[in-house]
XYZ file of C-alpha atoms in Angstrom:
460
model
C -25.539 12.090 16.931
C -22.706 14.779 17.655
C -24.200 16.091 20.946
C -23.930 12.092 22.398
C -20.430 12.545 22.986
C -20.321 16.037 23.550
C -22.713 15.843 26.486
C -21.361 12.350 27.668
C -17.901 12.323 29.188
C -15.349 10.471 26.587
C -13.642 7.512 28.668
C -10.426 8.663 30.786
C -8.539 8.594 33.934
C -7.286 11.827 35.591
C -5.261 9.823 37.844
C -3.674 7.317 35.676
C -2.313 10.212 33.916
C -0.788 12.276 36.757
C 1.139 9.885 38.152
C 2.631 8.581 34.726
C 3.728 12.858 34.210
C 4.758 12.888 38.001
C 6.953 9.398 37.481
C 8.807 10.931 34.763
C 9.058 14.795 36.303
C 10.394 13.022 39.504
C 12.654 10.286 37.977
C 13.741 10.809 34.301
C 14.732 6.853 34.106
C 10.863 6.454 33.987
C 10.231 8.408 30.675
C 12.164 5.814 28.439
C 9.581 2.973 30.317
C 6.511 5.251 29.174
C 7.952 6.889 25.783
C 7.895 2.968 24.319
C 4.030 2.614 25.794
C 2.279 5.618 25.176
C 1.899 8.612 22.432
C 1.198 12.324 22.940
C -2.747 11.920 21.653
C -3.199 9.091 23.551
C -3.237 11.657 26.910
C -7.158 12.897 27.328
C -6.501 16.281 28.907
C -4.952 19.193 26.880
C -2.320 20.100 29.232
C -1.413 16.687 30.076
C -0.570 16.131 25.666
C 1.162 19.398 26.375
C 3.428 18.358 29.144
C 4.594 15.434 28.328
C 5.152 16.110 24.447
C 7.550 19.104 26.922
C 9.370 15.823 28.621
C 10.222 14.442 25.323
C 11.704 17.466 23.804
C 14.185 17.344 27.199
C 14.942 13.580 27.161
C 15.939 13.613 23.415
C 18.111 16.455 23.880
C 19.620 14.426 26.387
C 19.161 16.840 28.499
C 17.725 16.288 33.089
C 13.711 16.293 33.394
C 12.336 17.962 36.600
C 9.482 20.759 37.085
C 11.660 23.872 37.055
C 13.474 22.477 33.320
C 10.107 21.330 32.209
C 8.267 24.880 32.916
C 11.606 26.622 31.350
C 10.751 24.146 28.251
C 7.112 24.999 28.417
C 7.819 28.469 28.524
C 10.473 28.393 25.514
C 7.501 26.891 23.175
C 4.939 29.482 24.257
C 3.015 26.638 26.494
C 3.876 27.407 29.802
C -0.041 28.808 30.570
C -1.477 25.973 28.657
C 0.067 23.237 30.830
C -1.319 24.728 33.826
C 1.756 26.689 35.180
C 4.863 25.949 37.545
C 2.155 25.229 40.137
C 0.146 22.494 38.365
C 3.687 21.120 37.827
C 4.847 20.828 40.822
C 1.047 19.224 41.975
C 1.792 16.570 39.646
C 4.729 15.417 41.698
C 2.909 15.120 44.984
C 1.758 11.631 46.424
C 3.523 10.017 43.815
C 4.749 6.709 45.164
C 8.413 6.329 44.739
C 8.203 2.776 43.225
C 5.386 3.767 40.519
C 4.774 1.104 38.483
C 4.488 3.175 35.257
C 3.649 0.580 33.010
C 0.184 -0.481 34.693
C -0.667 3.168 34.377
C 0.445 3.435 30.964
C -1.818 0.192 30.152
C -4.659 1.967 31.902
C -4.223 5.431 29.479
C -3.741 3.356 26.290
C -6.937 1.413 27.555
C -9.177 4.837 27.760
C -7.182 6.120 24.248
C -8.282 3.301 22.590
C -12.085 3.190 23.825
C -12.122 6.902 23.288
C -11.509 6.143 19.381
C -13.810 3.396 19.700
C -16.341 6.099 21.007
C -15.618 8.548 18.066
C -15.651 5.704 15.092
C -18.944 4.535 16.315
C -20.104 8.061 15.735
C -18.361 8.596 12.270
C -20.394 4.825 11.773
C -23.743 5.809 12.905
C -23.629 9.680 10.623
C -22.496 7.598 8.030
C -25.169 5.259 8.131
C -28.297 7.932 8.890
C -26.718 10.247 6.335
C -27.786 7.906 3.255
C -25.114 9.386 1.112
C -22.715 6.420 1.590
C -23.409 2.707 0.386
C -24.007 0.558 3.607
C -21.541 -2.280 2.292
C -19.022 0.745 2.071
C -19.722 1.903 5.397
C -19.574 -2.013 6.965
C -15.672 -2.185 4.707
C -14.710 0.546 5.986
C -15.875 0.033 9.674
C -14.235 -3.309 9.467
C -10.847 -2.077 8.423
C -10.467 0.759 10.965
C -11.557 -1.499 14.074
C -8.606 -3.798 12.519
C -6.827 -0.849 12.390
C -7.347 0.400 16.125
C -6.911 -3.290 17.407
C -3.121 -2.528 15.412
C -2.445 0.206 17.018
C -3.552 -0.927 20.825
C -1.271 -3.702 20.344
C 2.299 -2.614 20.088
C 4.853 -4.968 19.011
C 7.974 -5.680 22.234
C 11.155 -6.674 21.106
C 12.059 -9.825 19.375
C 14.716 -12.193 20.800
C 17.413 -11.773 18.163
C 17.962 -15.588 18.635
C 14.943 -16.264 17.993
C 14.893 -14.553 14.996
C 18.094 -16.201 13.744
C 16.637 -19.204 13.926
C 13.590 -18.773 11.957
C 16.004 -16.654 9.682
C 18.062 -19.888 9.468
C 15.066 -22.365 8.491
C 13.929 -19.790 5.983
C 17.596 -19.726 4.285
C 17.256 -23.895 4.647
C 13.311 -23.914 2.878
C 14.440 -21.748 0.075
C 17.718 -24.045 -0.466
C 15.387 -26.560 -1.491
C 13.875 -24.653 -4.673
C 15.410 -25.235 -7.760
C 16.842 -22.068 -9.154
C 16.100 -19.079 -7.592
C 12.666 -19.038 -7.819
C 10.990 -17.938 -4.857
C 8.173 -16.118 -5.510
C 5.533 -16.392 -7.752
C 7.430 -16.438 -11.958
C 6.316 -13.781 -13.720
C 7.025 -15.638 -16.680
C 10.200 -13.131 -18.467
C 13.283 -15.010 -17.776
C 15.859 -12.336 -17.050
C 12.936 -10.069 -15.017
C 12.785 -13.142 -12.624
C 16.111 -13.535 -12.307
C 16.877 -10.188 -10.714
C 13.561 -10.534 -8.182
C 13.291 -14.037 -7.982
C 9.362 -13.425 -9.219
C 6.801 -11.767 -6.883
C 7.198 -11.705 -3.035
C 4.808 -12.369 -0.400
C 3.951 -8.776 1.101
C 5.121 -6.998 -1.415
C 3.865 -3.649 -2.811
C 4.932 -3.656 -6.847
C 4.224 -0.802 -8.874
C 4.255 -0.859 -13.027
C 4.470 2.700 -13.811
C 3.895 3.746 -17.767
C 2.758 7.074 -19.858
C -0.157 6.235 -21.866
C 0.549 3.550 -24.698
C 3.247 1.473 -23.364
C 1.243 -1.832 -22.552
C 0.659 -1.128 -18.987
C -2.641 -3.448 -18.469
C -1.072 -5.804 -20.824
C 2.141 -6.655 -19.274
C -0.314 -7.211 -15.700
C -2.550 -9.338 -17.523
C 0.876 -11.222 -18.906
C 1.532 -11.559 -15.351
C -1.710 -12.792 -14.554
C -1.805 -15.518 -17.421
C 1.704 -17.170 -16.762
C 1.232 -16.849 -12.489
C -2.073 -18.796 -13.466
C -1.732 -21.236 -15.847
C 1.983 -22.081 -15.477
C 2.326 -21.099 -11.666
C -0.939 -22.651 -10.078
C -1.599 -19.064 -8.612
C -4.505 -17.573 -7.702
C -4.947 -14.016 -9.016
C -7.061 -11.475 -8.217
C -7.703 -8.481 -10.691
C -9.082 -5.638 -10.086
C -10.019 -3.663 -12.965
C -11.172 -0.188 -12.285
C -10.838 1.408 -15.838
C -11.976 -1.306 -18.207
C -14.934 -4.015 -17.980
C -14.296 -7.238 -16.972
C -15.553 -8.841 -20.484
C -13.104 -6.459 -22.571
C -10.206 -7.492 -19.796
C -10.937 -11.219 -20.784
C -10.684 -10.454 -24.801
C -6.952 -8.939 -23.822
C -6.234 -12.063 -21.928
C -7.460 -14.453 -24.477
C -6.201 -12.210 -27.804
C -2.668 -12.711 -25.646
C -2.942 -16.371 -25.215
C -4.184 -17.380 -28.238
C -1.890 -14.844 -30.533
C -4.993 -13.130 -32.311
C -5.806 -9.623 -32.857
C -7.697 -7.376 -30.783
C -9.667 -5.871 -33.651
C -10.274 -9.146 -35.137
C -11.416 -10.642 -31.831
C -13.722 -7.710 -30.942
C -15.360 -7.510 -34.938
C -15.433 -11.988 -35.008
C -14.106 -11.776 -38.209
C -11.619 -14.800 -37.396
C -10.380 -17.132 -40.619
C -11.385 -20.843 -40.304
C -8.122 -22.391 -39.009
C -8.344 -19.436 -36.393
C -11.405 -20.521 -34.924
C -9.724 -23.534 -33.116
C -7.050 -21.730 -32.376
C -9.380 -19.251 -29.903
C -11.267 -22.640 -28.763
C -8.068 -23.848 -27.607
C -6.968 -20.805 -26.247
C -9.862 -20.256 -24.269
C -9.947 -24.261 -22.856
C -6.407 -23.333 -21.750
C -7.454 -20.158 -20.213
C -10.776 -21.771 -18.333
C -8.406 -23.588 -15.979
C -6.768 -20.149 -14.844
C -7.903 -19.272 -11.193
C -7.904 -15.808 -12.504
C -10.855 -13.643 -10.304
C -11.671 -10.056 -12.059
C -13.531 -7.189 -10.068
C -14.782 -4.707 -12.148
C -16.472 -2.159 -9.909
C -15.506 1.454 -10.349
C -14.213 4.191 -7.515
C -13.112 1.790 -4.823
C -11.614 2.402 -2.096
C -8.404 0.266 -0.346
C -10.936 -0.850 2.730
C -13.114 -2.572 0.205
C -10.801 -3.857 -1.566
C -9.203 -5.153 1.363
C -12.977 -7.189 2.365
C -12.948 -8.052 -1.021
C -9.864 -10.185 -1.222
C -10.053 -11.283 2.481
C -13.168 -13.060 1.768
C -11.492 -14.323 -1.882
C -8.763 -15.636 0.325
C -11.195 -17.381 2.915
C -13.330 -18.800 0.000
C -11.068 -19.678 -2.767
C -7.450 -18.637 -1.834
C -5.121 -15.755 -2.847
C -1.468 -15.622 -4.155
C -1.269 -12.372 -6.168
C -3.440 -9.147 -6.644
C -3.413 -6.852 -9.333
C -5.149 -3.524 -9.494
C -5.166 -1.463 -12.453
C -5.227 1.505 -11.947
C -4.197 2.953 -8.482
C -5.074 6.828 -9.658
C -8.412 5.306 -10.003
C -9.012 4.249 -6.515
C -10.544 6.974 -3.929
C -9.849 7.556 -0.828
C -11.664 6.586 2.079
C -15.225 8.241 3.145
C -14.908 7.672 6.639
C -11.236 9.197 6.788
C -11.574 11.876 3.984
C -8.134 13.748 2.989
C -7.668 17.597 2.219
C -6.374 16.763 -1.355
C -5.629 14.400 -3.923
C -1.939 14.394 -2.976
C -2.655 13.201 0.576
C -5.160 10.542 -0.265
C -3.092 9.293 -2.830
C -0.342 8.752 -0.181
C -3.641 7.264 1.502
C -3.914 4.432 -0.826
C -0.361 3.572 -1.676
C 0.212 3.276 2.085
C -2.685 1.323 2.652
C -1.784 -1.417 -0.087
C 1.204 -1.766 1.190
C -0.207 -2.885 4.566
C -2.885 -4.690 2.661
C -0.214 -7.091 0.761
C 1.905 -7.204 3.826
C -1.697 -8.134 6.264
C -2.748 -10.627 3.514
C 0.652 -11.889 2.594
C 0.485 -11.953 -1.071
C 2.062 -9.575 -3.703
C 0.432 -6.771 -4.722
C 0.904 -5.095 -8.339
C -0.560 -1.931 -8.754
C -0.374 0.031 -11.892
C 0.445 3.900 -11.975
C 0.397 6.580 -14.624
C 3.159 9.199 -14.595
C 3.392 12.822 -14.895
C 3.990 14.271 -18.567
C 7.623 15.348 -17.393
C 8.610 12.435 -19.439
C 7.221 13.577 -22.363
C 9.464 16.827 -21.930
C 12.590 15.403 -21.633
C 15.192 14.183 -24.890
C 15.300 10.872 -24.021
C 11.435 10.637 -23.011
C 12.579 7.995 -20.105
C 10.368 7.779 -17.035
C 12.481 8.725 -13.842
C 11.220 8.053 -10.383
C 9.988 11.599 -9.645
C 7.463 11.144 -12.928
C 5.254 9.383 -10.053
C 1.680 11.320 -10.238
C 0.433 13.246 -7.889
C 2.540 11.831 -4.838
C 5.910 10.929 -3.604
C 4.758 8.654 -0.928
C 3.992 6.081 -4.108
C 7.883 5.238 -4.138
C 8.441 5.472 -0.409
C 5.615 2.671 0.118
C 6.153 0.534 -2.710
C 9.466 -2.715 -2.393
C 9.320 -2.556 -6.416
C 8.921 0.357 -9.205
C 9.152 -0.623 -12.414
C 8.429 1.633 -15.325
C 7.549 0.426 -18.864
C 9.068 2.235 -21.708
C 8.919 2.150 -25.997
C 11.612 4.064 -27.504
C 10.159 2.906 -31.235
C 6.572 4.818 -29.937
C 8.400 8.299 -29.108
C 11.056 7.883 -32.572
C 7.478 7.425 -34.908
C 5.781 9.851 -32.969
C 8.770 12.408 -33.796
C 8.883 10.959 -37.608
C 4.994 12.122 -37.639
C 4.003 8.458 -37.888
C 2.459 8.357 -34.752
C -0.728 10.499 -34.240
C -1.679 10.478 -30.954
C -1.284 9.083 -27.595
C -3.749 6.170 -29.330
C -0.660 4.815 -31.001
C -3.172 4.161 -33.800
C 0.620 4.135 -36.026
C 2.661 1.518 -33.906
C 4.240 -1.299 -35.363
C 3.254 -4.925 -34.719
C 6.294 -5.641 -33.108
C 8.758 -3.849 -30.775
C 11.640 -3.458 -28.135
C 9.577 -2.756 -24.356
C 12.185 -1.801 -21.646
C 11.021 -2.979 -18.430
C 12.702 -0.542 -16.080
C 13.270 -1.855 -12.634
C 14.175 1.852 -10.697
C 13.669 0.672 -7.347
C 14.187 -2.487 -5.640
C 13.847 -2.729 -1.950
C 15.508 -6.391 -1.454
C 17.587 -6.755 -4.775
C 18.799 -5.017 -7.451
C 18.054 -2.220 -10.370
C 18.873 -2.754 -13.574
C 16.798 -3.140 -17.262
C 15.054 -5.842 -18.926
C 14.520 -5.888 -22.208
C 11.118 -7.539 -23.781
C 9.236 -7.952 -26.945
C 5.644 -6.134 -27.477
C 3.168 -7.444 -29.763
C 0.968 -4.626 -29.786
C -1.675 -6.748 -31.918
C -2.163 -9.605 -29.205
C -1.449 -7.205 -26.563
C 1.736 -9.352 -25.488
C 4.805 -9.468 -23.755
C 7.617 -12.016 -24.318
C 11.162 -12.726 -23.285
C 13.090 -10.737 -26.120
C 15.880 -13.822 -25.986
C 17.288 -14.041 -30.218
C 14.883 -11.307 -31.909
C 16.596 -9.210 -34.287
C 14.898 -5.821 -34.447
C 14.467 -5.291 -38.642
């Protein structure tokens, strides 16, 4: 498969190219017109990628473009023999027509970029496919979302009219004067949570960030329950660590009040008995979808919930956990680090492409557990820092009682096997792209595995 393109020409034009370096060597008004049209890598020849990354260097530095400054440029970086020399320079400038309409040549390189990658993602396709290693609904995810991906890239977004924008701006302010409160996304259900984010956002990438123990998958599937049943939304969950039958105990232990143990053993008094039945007719209405496939991978994901949406609709996603996802097979990174910044970055497009919220959970470093006050800061992030860049939202979950009865010795392990029923949960909002940062406080029942609004407890 590797010798097809090797012995086939990749698609290209010479020409197209030398006039768009010759426009801009012989008239540096022209490299602003090509700069917003065309990258480096999108140039097939060597020298060409060479020259004109040469011609940006000089036009940010404000500084003239011509041949002679462009070789002394070339020569600076240790490139001058690599572009082709002062004479291939000064070639590049003959025949050029004075009035060179750059940006039908720069439509014609971005054409032969982009079936050049075509060319080379076919191939990654086809040695996926013959190798046999990878899962052919994999490879067709993945194929799917890096076509979407090229068709992105090939079309690059022009300016905006800024009137144009007001007004939509305007109608938006006007739609969301109509909503009583200030409830504008989808309620998580904790009163003074959604009062500082208005609940969950349309395109937005949330992340719940915990050390073992604090209620992590709990507080999501407290999310899920109340954006269901009280909110008419439909969730999608995507459970990577535990199956989708134990998820559903969680979520029905938390609705109806009842104990985990006592739910998994069926050891339930009489009374309780109707008190699951009705639990579980309340929780049959919930449009609550739960994927329970290990080790997958954002492209699936993405098919995944693109057909949900088609089928059934979509208003929120929630994936527990992110450090369980992989990266993907077609695009492999060097190291964890990279394809974790891999993932986060791709669920951010993913919730802004499908225009839902998207709550991801994350574990955090052990730094935490080193410091006095045991309270997760933003750099506790695992394994990369590109997880707070991407994300609107970071919230962190913390239980002072868990840390102050693991100290006493009453705690002893990270199984919390020593917790109280009851306790004080600080929801930690650290970041907060479009409002602001603060803490919330909530009550844990550890034994139902729920959260609730902490409004006139009394801690004993």
């Amino acid at each position: 498969m590797s010798t097809a393109l090797e012995t086939k020409s990749l698609p290209h034009n010479d020409e197209a190219e030398r006039v768009l370096l010759g426009a801009m060597l012989l008239d540096r008004s022209k490299v602003s017109d090509v700069l917003g049209r065309v990258r480096q890598e999108e140039f097939y020849r060597k020298n060409h990628q060479v020259i004109y990354t040469a011609i940006l260097r000089l036009f940010e530095k404000d500084e003239a473009v011509d041949p002679l400054l462009v070789a002394d440029e070339l020569e600076r970086n240790g490139e001058f023999h690599e572009a082709g020399g002062y004479e291939y320079l000064n070639e590049l400038t003959q025949g050029i027509p004075k009035m060179a309409n750059v940006e039908y040549y720069a439509t014609i390189v971005k054409q032969k970029s982009l079936l050049r990658q075509l060319a080379q993602l076919g191939q990654k396709i086809s040695m996926a496919a013959v190798s046999g290693e990878v899962e052919p609904e994999n490879v067709v995810s993945e194929a799917e979302a890096a076509l979407s991906g090229l068709h992105d890239s090939g079309d690059r977004h022009d300016f905006q009219v800024f009137s144009n924008v007001l007004e939509e701006t305007f109608h938006l302010i006007q739609e969301r004067s109509q909503v009583k409160g200030n409830m504008i996304g989808i309620p998580t259900g904790f009163m003074d949570f959604d009062k500082m984010t208005s609940g969950m956002q349309k395109g937005d990438l949330v992340i719940v960030a915990a050390r073992p123990a604090m209620g992590k998958t709990s507080f999501c599937m407290n999310l899920a329950i109340h954006a269901a049943l009280r909110g008419q939304a439909r969730v999608a969950v995507f459970s990577l660590e535990m199956p989708a039958a134990q998820l559903a105990m969680r979520l029905v232990g938390s609705e109806a009040r009842l104990g985990i143990s006592e739910l998994r053993s069926g050891r339930l008094q009489q009374d309780e008995w109707q008190v699951l039945a009705d639990a579980v007719g309340r929780l049959s209405s919930a449009q609550i979808y739960i994927d329970d496939a290990g080790d997958l991978n954002v492209f699936q994901m993405r098919a995944k919930l693109k057909k949900l949406q088609k089928d059934r609709g979509l208003d929120m996603v929630i994936i527990d956990y992110l450090q369980l996802m992989s990266g993907s097979s077609l695009t492999a990174s060097q190291n964890r680090t990279q394809e974790v910044s891999e993932i986060s970055r791709g669920l951010k497009v993913m919730a802004k492409e499908l225009g839902v919220p998207v709550i991801a959970l994350s574990q955090l470093s052990r730094a935490a557990e080193h410091r006095s006050d045991h309270r997760p800061q933003l750099a506790d992030l695992r394994e990369s820092g590109s997880i707070e860049q991407d994300a609107d939202m970071v919230c962190f979950l913390f239980r002072e009682d868990y840390y102050k009865r693991k100290k006493e010795g009453e705690v002893g392990s990270e199984a919390d096997s020593g917790d109280p029923d009851v306790g004080i949960s600080e929801l930690i909002i650290a970041k907060h792209r479009n409002g602001p940062t603060g803490t919330v406080k909530l009550l844990f029942f550890k034994k139902y595995t729920r959260f609730e609004n902490c409004d006139g407890w009394d801690s004993p």
